[in-house]
Amino acid sequence: MKTSRDAYGQQLLAQYQSQQPTVEIIERDDNYIDTGSDPGLYFSEYRQWSLLEKRAVKLAKGKILDVGCGAGRHALYLQTKGYDVVGIDNSPGAIRVCKLRGLKRAIVRPINDVNKFKPASFDTIIMMGNNFGLFGSFENARAILKKFARITAPDARIIAVTFDPYKTDNPLHSSYLLLNRRRGRLGGQIRMRVRYGATVGEWFDYLFVSPDEMRDILSNTDWRIEKLLNAEEANYVSLIQKKSS
Amino acid sequence: MKTSRDAYGQQLLAQYQSQQPTVEIIERDDNYIDTGSDPGLYFSEYRQWSLLEKRAVKLAKGKILDVGCGAGRHALYLQTKGYDVVGIDNSPGAIRVCKLRGLKRAIVRPINDVNKFKPASFDTIIMMGNNFGLFGSFENARAILKKFARITAPDARIIAVTFDPYKTDNPLHSSYLLLNRRRGRLGGQIRMRVRYGATVGEWFDYLFVSPDEMRDILSNTDWRIEKLLNAEEANYVSLIQKKSS
């Protein structure tokens, strides 16, 4: 089996080179398989975004770090608007695509390595496209939130998009949530991998949380939920504010 | 792992029940994964078919056996046109869908069991939607062609759709064709399985052939190619005629 960390990046590169949307295929560790994001989403322009996504991006201010920037749709938009923005992604293919598309500051860096940035480098960290999920787990989220506190200025904010996994009527998802609880994980801690062509990505954890679970994760950290957008729906945005020290 | 023979049938049932096209996901034994038929294809109506498909179905006459009838789109069309048509499929889910959709004669039966039909039962056997592939291999094709000869009348015909696998510019497909040759298989003898939700179908062989390979398969059998439609393209139809005895 040809395993690669970067099935995701290969998919983005192929889309960029062919200018054709490709179908994303995601496999979960209970063998559930499905298509992921809508074809073309990663390359979508501002005018094609949902109202929620537009509202979320509007909350960014100052110097911005885009965590899990993918093909760079948000970072490129913010760069065009004159913001000082850095995109990081653990996918070399994704970062290559960002650079090809004109993003000035794009770095291959996993979220766990954000402490490589200097203290107080950013005013806003954006985690768009469900990228709150990149925290991966409860414990890892708390460890990274500490790093986020260090690399951000006072009064900084995190704009995080996620999906409440309990708002599902699909029995395959409900039983997976239960399986996760039984093995001591958060319900929405999805173990998944990307499949692209003959390339099988590595397994990784991607975390979906309810607003209550997000509150738990943030409790006794440097961060608190300031505002939720669209909280009554499955897909919602959290504006997370740094507490004044 | 929940393995089931009938990921394909589950997919058809879900589409039938929800009236929503679902995306088909096919995995090949080199880990290549891709979406299969276009969503909704299995339930498409005559007016939505390709010109080639319409021309192929028009070649049917007399009593018709639809091998691998799927959700029954061709059999139902022919039934509406007044033909005496029997659909067989090895997928219980597919046959259930055919019955729910009004196909009068639909039987769960793998292609290898066609000799359960009485001698001279049919004038036409249709293998639509690339179903020449159900022969699976060179040897199996020849064994089943003998059974086809027995269950059909003199002057019977097979209408077979396939896809010339060598007409590809995808390097992943080209290298798979080579892999197959090296392991003593026809290039287009695809070992694949259907994935649907958390259900993993069983591996099976599905055979794609060039016109020359089809001629080899038919040589010294009761059958010969009478006419090819669209042979200059990858997807083509073969009208296969029973030799006069």
Coordinates of C-alpha atoms in Angstrom, one line a residue:
Chain A
M1 CA 0.0 0.0 0.0
K2 CA 1.3 3.4 -1.0
T3 CA 0.7 5.5 2.1
S4 CA 1.4 9.2 2.1
R5 CA 0.9 11.9 4.6
D6 CA -0.4 14.1 1.8
A7 CA -3.3 12.6 -0.1
Y8 CA -5.0 15.8 0.7
G9 CA -2.3 18.0 -0.8
Q10 CA -2.1 15.8 -3.9
Q11 CA -5.8 16.3 -4.4
L12 CA -5.4 20.1 -4.1
L13 CA -2.5 20.1 -6.5
A14 CA -4.5 18.1 -9.0
Q15 CA -7.4 20.5 -8.8
Y16 CA -5.1 23.4 -9.2
Q17 CA -3.3 22.0 -12.2
S18 CA -6.4 20.7 -14.0
Q19 CA -8.7 23.6 -12.9
Q20 CA -11.3 20.9 -12.4
P21 CA -13.0 20.3 -9.1
T22 CA -12.2 16.8 -7.7
V23 CA -14.3 14.7 -5.4
E24 CA -12.9 14.4 -1.9
I25 CA -13.1 10.9 -0.4
I26 CA -12.9 10.5 3.4
E27 CA -12.6 7.2 5.2
R28 CA -13.5 6.9 8.9
D29 CA -12.0 4.2 11.2
D30 CA -15.4 2.3 11.4
N31 CA -15.0 1.9 7.6
Y32 CA -17.6 4.5 6.9
I33 CA -16.7 6.2 3.7
D34 CA -18.1 9.2 2.1
T35 CA -17.4 12.2 -0.1
G36 CA -16.0 15.1 1.9
S37 CA -16.2 18.8 1.1
D38 CA -18.1 19.8 -2.0
P39 CA -15.9 19.6 -5.2
G40 CA -14.4 23.0 -5.7
L41 CA -15.0 24.3 -2.2
Y42 CA -11.3 24.6 -1.4
F43 CA -10.9 27.0 -4.4
S44 CA -14.1 28.9 -3.9
E45 CA -14.1 32.7 -4.1
Y46 CA -15.6 35.0 -1.5
R47 CA -18.8 35.5 -3.5
Q48 CA -19.4 31.7 -3.5
W49 CA -19.0 31.4 0.3
S50 CA -21.9 30.9 2.7
L51 CA -23.2 33.9 4.6
L52 CA -21.8 32.3 7.8
E53 CA -18.4 32.0 6.3
K54 CA -18.5 35.6 5.2
R55 CA -19.6 36.7 8.6
A56 CA -16.8 34.7 10.2
V57 CA -14.0 36.1 8.1
K58 CA -15.3 39.6 8.8
L59 CA -14.4 39.1 12.5
A60 CA -10.7 39.0 11.7
K61 CA -8.5 42.0 12.6
G62 CA -4.9 42.9 12.8
K63 CA -2.2 40.3 12.0
I64 CA -3.8 37.0 11.1
L65 CA -2.7 33.4 11.3
D66 CA -4.8 31.0 9.1
V67 CA -4.4 27.5 10.7
G68 CA -5.0 24.8 8.2
C69 CA -5.1 27.2 5.3
G70 CA -5.6 24.5 2.6
A71 CA -5.6 26.0 -0.9
G72 CA -5.6 29.4 0.7
R73 CA -9.1 30.7 0.0
H74 CA -9.5 32.6 3.2
A75 CA -5.9 33.8 3.5
L76 CA -5.9 35.0 -0.1
Y77 CA -9.1 36.9 0.4
L78 CA -7.7 38.6 3.6
Q79 CA -4.4 39.3 1.8
T80 CA -6.3 41.1 -1.0
K81 CA -8.1 43.1 1.6
G82 CA -4.8 44.4 2.9
Y83 CA -4.3 42.2 5.9
D84 CA -1.0 40.8 7.1
V85 CA -1.8 37.1 6.9
V86 CA 0.3 34.0 7.4
G87 CA -1.1 30.6 6.3
I88 CA 0.1 27.3 7.8
D89 CA -0.8 23.8 6.8
N90 CA 0.8 20.4 7.6
S91 CA 0.2 19.5 3.9
P92 CA 3.2 20.4 1.7
G93 CA 0.9 20.1 -1.4
A94 CA -1.5 22.6 0.1
I95 CA 1.2 25.1 0.9
R96 CA 2.6 24.7 -2.7
V97 CA -0.9 25.5 -4.0
C98 CA -1.1 28.5 -1.8
K99 CA 2.2 29.8 -3.1
L100 CA 1.2 29.1 -6.7
R101 CA -1.9 31.1 -6.1
G102 CA 0.0 34.1 -4.8
L103 CA -0.2 33.8 -1.0
K104 CA 2.9 35.6 0.2
R105 CA 3.4 33.9 3.5
A106 CA 2.6 30.2 3.5
I107 CA 4.5 27.7 5.6
V108 CA 4.4 23.9 6.0
R109 CA 3.7 23.7 9.7
P110 CA 1.5 21.4 11.7
I111 CA -0.8 23.1 14.3
N112 CA 1.3 21.5 17.1
D113 CA 4.3 23.6 16.0
V114 CA 2.7 27.0 16.2
N115 CA 5.0 27.8 19.1
K116 CA 7.7 28.3 16.4
F117 CA 6.2 31.7 15.9
K118 CA 7.5 34.5 18.0
P119 CA 5.4 35.6 21.0
A120 CA 2.6 38.0 20.3
S121 CA 2.9 37.6 16.5
F122 CA -0.8 37.6 15.8
D123 CA -4.0 39.4 16.7
T124 CA -6.3 36.8 15.1
I125 CA -6.1 33.1 14.5
I126 CA -8.6 31.8 12.1
M127 CA -9.7 28.1 12.0
M128 CA -12.1 28.2 9.0
G129 CA -13.7 25.2 7.2
N130 CA -14.3 23.3 10.4
N131 CA -10.7 23.7 11.4
F132 CA -11.4 23.8 15.1
G133 CA -11.2 20.1 14.2
L134 CA -7.4 20.4 13.9
F135 CA -7.1 20.5 17.7
G136 CA -7.7 16.7 17.3
S137 CA -8.7 15.9 20.9
F138 CA -9.6 17.5 24.2
E139 CA -6.1 17.3 25.6
N140 CA -4.4 18.5 22.5
A141 CA -6.8 21.4 22.1
R142 CA -5.8 22.6 25.6
A143 CA -2.1 22.2 24.9
I144 CA -2.4 24.2 21.6
L145 CA -4.6 26.9 23.2
K146 CA -1.6 27.6 25.5
K147 CA 0.6 27.9 22.5
F148 CA -2.0 30.1 20.8
A149 CA -1.9 32.4 23.9
R150 CA 1.8 32.7 23.7
I151 CA 2.0 33.6 20.0
T152 CA -0.9 36.2 20.1
A153 CA -1.1 39.7 21.4
P154 CA -3.3 40.7 24.3
D155 CA -6.9 41.1 23.3
A156 CA -6.4 38.5 20.5
R157 CA -9.2 36.4 19.1
I158 CA -9.7 33.0 17.6
I159 CA -12.4 32.6 14.9
A160 CA -13.2 28.9 14.9
V161 CA -15.7 27.0 12.7
T162 CA -17.0 23.6 13.7
F163 CA -19.9 21.3 13.4
D164 CA -22.1 20.0 16.2
P165 CA -21.7 16.2 15.7
Y166 CA -24.8 15.4 17.8
K167 CA -27.1 17.2 15.4
T168 CA -27.3 14.2 13.0
D169 CA -30.1 11.9 12.0
N170 CA -27.8 9.4 10.3
P171 CA -27.7 6.2 12.4
L172 CA -24.1 5.5 11.2
H173 CA -23.0 8.8 12.7
S174 CA -25.0 8.3 15.9
S175 CA -23.4 4.9 16.4
Y176 CA -19.9 6.2 15.7
L177 CA -20.5 8.9 18.4
L178 CA -21.4 6.2 20.9
L179 CA -18.4 4.1 19.9
N180 CA -16.1 7.1 20.6
R181 CA -17.7 7.7 24.0
R182 CA -17.2 4.0 24.9
R183 CA -13.5 4.3 24.0
G184 CA -13.1 7.4 26.1
R185 CA -13.0 10.0 23.3
L186 CA -15.2 12.9 22.7
G187 CA -18.1 11.8 20.5
G188 CA -17.0 13.9 17.6
Q189 CA -13.3 12.9 17.7
I190 CA -13.3 11.4 14.2
R191 CA -10.4 9.2 13.3
M192 CA -10.2 9.6 9.5
R193 CA -8.0 9.6 6.5
V194 CA -8.1 11.0 3.0
R195 CA -8.1 8.8 0.0
Y196 CA -7.0 10.2 -3.3
G197 CA -6.4 8.1 -6.4
A198 CA -4.1 5.3 -5.2
T199 CA -2.8 7.4 -2.3
V200 CA -4.0 6.5 1.1
G201 CA -3.4 9.3 3.6
E202 CA -2.4 8.6 7.2
W203 CA -5.0 8.3 9.9
F204 CA -5.5 11.5 12.0
D205 CA -8.0 12.8 14.5
Y206 CA -10.3 15.6 13.5
L207 CA -12.5 17.0 16.3
F208 CA -16.1 18.1 16.0
V209 CA -17.7 19.6 19.1
S210 CA -21.0 20.9 20.4
P211 CA -21.0 24.4 22.0
D212 CA -21.0 22.8 25.4
E213 CA -18.0 20.7 24.6
M214 CA -16.2 23.8 23.3
R215 CA -16.9 25.5 26.6
D216 CA -15.4 22.6 28.5
I217 CA -12.3 22.7 26.4
L218 CA -11.9 26.4 27.0
S219 CA -12.5 26.3 30.7
N220 CA -9.5 27.4 32.8
T221 CA -7.6 28.4 29.7
D222 CA -6.6 31.9 28.5
W223 CA -9.6 31.8 26.2
R224 CA -13.4 32.1 26.5
I225 CA -16.3 32.1 24.0
E226 CA -17.3 35.7 23.3
K227 CA -20.0 34.9 20.8
L228 CA -21.5 32.1 18.7
L229 CA -22.8 32.5 15.3
N230 CA -25.5 30.2 13.9
A231 CA -25.3 28.1 17.2
E232 CA -28.8 26.8 16.6
E233 CA -27.6 24.9 13.5
A234 CA -25.1 22.1 13.2
N235 CA -22.4 24.2 11.5
Y236 CA -21.5 27.2 13.7
V237 CA -18.8 29.7 14.3
S238 CA -17.2 30.6 17.6
L239 CA -15.6 33.9 18.3
I240 CA -13.1 33.0 21.1
Q241 CA -11.7 35.9 23.0
K242 CA -8.4 36.0 24.9
K243 CA -9.0 36.8 28.6
S244 CA -7.4 40.0 29.9
S245 CA -4.5 39.1 32.1
Chain B
M1 CA -15.2 -4.8 9.6
K2 CA -18.8 -5.2 8.4
T3 CA -18.4 -7.0 5.1
S4 CA -21.5 -7.5 3.0
R5 CA -21.9 -8.9 -0.5
D6 CA -24.4 -6.1 -1.1
A7 CA -23.0 -2.6 -0.6
Y8 CA -24.2 -2.0 -4.1
G9 CA -27.7 -3.1 -3.4
Q10 CA -27.8 -1.0 -0.2
Q11 CA -26.8 2.0 -2.2
L12 CA -29.6 1.4 -4.7
L13 CA -32.1 0.9 -1.9
A14 CA -31.0 4.1 -0.2
Q15 CA -31.4 6.0 -3.5
Y16 CA -34.8 4.5 -4.1
Q17 CA -36.1 5.3 -0.6
S18 CA -34.7 8.8 -0.4
Q19 CA -35.2 9.6 -4.1
Q20 CA -31.8 11.3 -3.9
P21 CA -28.9 10.4 -6.1
T22 CA -26.0 8.9 -4.0
V23 CA -22.4 9.0 -4.9
E24 CA -21.0 5.6 -5.8
I25 CA -17.5 4.8 -4.4
I26 CA -15.4 2.1 -5.9
E27 CA -12.1 0.8 -4.6
R28 CA -9.6 -1.1 -6.7
D29 CA -7.2 -3.7 -5.3
D30 CA -4.2 -1.3 -5.9
N31 CA -6.0 1.1 -3.4
Y32 CA -7.1 3.3 -6.2
I33 CA -10.4 4.8 -5.1
D34 CA -12.8 6.9 -7.1
T35 CA -16.4 7.7 -7.6
G36 CA -18.2 5.2 -9.9
S37 CA -21.2 5.9 -12.1
D38 CA -22.7 9.3 -12.1
P39 CA -25.1 9.9 -9.2
G40 CA -28.6 9.0 -10.4
L41 CA -27.5 7.0 -13.4
Y42 CA -29.0 3.7 -12.2
F43 CA -32.4 5.4 -12.0
S44 CA -32.1 7.4 -15.2
E45 CA -35.0 7.5 -17.6
Y46 CA -34.7 6.7 -21.4
R47 CA -34.7 10.4 -22.3
Q48 CA -31.6 10.9 -20.1
W49 CA -29.6 8.1 -21.6
S50 CA -26.7 8.6 -24.0
L51 CA -27.4 8.2 -27.7
L52 CA -25.2 5.1 -27.6
E53 CA -27.3 3.5 -24.8
K54 CA -30.5 4.3 -26.8
R55 CA -29.0 2.7 -29.9
A56 CA -27.9 -0.4 -27.9
V57 CA -31.3 -1.0 -26.4
K58 CA -33.0 -0.6 -29.8
L59 CA -31.1 -3.8 -30.9
A60 CA -33.1 -6.0 -28.5
K61 CA -35.8 -8.3 -29.9
G62 CA -38.0 -11.1 -28.7
K63 CA -37.6 -12.5 -25.2
I64 CA -35.0 -10.6 -23.3
L65 CA -32.7 -11.4 -20.4
D66 CA -31.1 -8.4 -18.7
V67 CA -28.0 -9.6 -17.0
G68 CA -26.9 -7.4 -14.1
C69 CA -30.2 -5.4 -14.3
G70 CA -29.3 -3.1 -11.3
A71 CA -32.2 -0.8 -10.4
G72 CA -33.9 -2.0 -13.6
R73 CA -33.7 1.0 -15.9
H74 CA -33.3 -0.9 -19.1
A75 CA -35.6 -3.8 -18.2
L76 CA -38.3 -1.4 -17.1
Y77 CA -38.0 0.5 -20.3
L78 CA -38.3 -2.6 -22.4
Q79 CA -41.2 -3.9 -20.3
T80 CA -43.0 -0.7 -21.0
K81 CA -42.4 -1.2 -24.7
G82 CA -44.2 -4.5 -24.4
Y83 CA -41.2 -6.8 -24.4
D84 CA -41.1 -10.0 -22.4
V85 CA -38.1 -9.2 -20.2
V86 CA -36.4 -10.9 -17.2
G87 CA -33.9 -9.1 -15.0
I88 CA -31.3 -10.9 -13.0
D89 CA -28.7 -9.5 -10.6
N90 CA -26.6 -11.1 -7.9
S91 CA -27.6 -8.2 -5.6
P92 CA -30.7 -8.9 -3.5
G93 CA -31.0 -5.1 -2.8
A94 CA -31.0 -4.4 -6.6
I95 CA -33.7 -7.0 -7.3
R96 CA -35.8 -5.6 -4.4
V97 CA -35.5 -2.2 -6.0
C98 CA -36.5 -3.6 -9.4
K99 CA -39.6 -5.2 -7.9
L100 CA -40.5 -2.0 -6.0
R101 CA -40.3 -0.1 -9.3
G102 CA -42.6 -2.5 -11.0
L103 CA -40.4 -5.0 -12.9
K104 CA -42.5 -8.1 -13.2
R105 CA -39.8 -10.6 -13.5
A106 CA -36.7 -9.9 -11.4
I107 CA -34.6 -12.7 -9.9
V108 CA -31.6 -12.7 -7.6
R109 CA -29.2 -14.8 -9.7
P110 CA -25.5 -14.4 -10.4
I111 CA -24.5 -14.6 -14.0
N112 CA -22.8 -17.9 -13.4
D113 CA -26.2 -19.5 -12.6
V114 CA -27.9 -18.5 -15.9
N115 CA -28.1 -22.2 -16.8
K116 CA -30.9 -22.4 -14.3
F117 CA -33.1 -20.9 -17.1
K118 CA -34.6 -23.5 -19.5
P119 CA -32.9 -24.0 -22.9
A120 CA -33.9 -21.6 -25.6
S121 CA -35.6 -19.2 -23.2
F122 CA -34.3 -15.9 -24.7
D123 CA -33.8 -14.2 -28.0
T124 CA -31.7 -11.4 -26.6
I125 CA -29.3 -11.1 -23.7
I126 CA -28.5 -7.5 -22.8
M127 CA -25.4 -6.6 -20.8
M128 CA -25.9 -2.8 -20.5
G129 CA -23.9 -0.3 -18.4
N130 CA -20.5 -2.0 -19.1
N131 CA -22.0 -5.3 -18.0
F132 CA -19.8 -7.3 -20.4
G133 CA -17.7 -6.8 -17.3
L134 CA -19.8 -9.3 -15.4
F135 CA -18.0 -12.1 -17.3
G136 CA -15.1 -11.3 -14.9
S137 CA -12.3 -13.0 -16.7
F138 CA -11.3 -14.6 -20.0
E139 CA -12.0 -18.1 -18.8
N140 CA -15.2 -17.3 -17.0
A141 CA -16.5 -15.4 -20.1
R142 CA -16.0 -18.5 -22.2
A143 CA -17.8 -20.7 -19.7
I144 CA -20.7 -18.4 -19.4
L145 CA -20.9 -17.9 -23.2
K146 CA -21.6 -21.7 -23.4
K147 CA -24.4 -21.3 -20.9
F148 CA -25.8 -18.3 -22.9
A149 CA -25.8 -20.5 -26.0
R150 CA -27.9 -23.1 -24.2
I151 CA -30.5 -20.7 -22.8
T152 CA -31.0 -18.8 -26.0
A153 CA -32.9 -19.6 -29.2
P154 CA -31.1 -20.0 -32.5
D155 CA -30.3 -16.6 -34.1
A156 CA -30.1 -15.1 -30.6
R157 CA -28.0 -12.0 -29.9
I158 CA -26.1 -10.5 -27.0
I159 CA -26.0 -6.7 -26.7
A160 CA -22.9 -5.9 -24.6
V161 CA -21.6 -2.6 -23.4
T162 CA -18.0 -2.2 -22.4
F163 CA -15.1 0.2 -22.2
D164 CA -11.7 -0.1 -23.8
P165 CA -9.4 0.1 -20.8
Y166 CA -6.4 0.9 -23.0
K167 CA -7.9 4.2 -24.1
T168 CA -6.8 6.1 -21.0
D169 CA -4.3 8.9 -20.3
N170 CA -4.4 8.4 -16.5
P171 CA -1.1 7.0 -15.4
L172 CA -2.7 5.3 -12.4
H173 CA -4.9 3.3 -14.8
S174 CA -2.0 2.6 -17.2
S175 CA 0.1 1.2 -14.4
Y176 CA -2.8 -1.0 -13.2
L177 CA -3.2 -2.4 -16.7
L178 CA 0.5 -3.4 -16.6
L179 CA 0.2 -4.8 -13.1
N180 CA -2.7 -7.0 -14.4
R181 CA -0.7 -8.2 -17.4
R182 CA 2.2 -9.1 -15.1
R183 CA 0.0 -11.2 -12.9
G184 CA -1.4 -13.1 -15.9
R185 CA -4.7 -11.3 -16.1
L186 CA -6.3 -9.3 -19.0
G187 CA -5.3 -5.7 -18.5
G188 CA -8.8 -4.6 -17.8
Q189 CA -9.7 -7.3 -15.4
I190 CA -10.4 -4.9 -12.5
R191 CA -10.5 -6.4 -9.0
M192 CA -12.8 -4.0 -7.2
R193 CA -15.3 -3.6 -4.4
V194 CA -18.1 -1.2 -3.7
R195 CA -18.0 0.9 -0.5
Y196 CA -21.2 2.3 0.8
G197 CA -21.5 4.0 4.1
A198 CA -19.8 1.6 6.6
T199 CA -20.5 -1.4 4.4
V200 CA -17.6 -2.8 2.5
G201 CA -18.6 -5.0 -0.4
E202 CA -16.8 -8.2 -1.3
W203 CA -14.0 -8.1 -3.9
F204 CA -15.0 -9.2 -7.4
D205 CA -13.5 -9.1 -10.9
Y206 CA -15.1 -6.8 -13.5
L207 CA -13.7 -7.1 -17.0
F208 CA -13.1 -4.2 -19.4
V209 CA -11.9 -5.3 -22.9
S210 CA -10.7 -3.8 -26.1
P211 CA -12.5 -4.9 -29.3
D212 CA -9.5 -7.2 -30.1
E213 CA -9.7 -8.8 -26.7
M214 CA -13.5 -9.3 -27.1
R215 CA -12.8 -11.1 -30.4
D216 CA -10.3 -13.4 -28.7
I217 CA -12.8 -14.2 -26.0
L218 CA -15.5 -15.1 -28.6
S219 CA -13.2 -17.1 -30.9
N220 CA -14.2 -20.8 -31.2
T221 CA -17.4 -20.1 -29.2
D222 CA -21.0 -20.2 -30.4
W223 CA -20.8 -16.4 -30.8
R224 CA -19.3 -13.8 -33.0
I225 CA -19.2 -10.0 -33.2
E226 CA -21.8 -8.9 -35.7
K227 CA -21.3 -5.1 -35.3
L228 CA -19.6 -2.6 -33.0
L229 CA -21.1 0.7 -32.2
N230 CA -18.9 3.6 -31.3
A231 CA -15.8 1.4 -31.5
E232 CA -13.5 4.4 -32.1
E233 CA -14.3 5.7 -28.6
A234 CA -13.5 4.1 -25.2
N235 CA -17.1 3.2 -24.4
Y236 CA -18.6 1.0 -27.1
V237 CA -21.3 -1.5 -27.8
S238 CA -21.0 -4.9 -29.3
L239 CA -23.8 -6.7 -31.1
I240 CA -22.8 -10.3 -30.7
Q241 CA -24.6 -12.8 -32.9
K242 CA -25.1 -16.5 -32.3
K243 CA -23.6 -18.6 -35.1
S244 CA -26.0 -20.7 -37.1
S245 CA -25.4 -24.3 -36.1

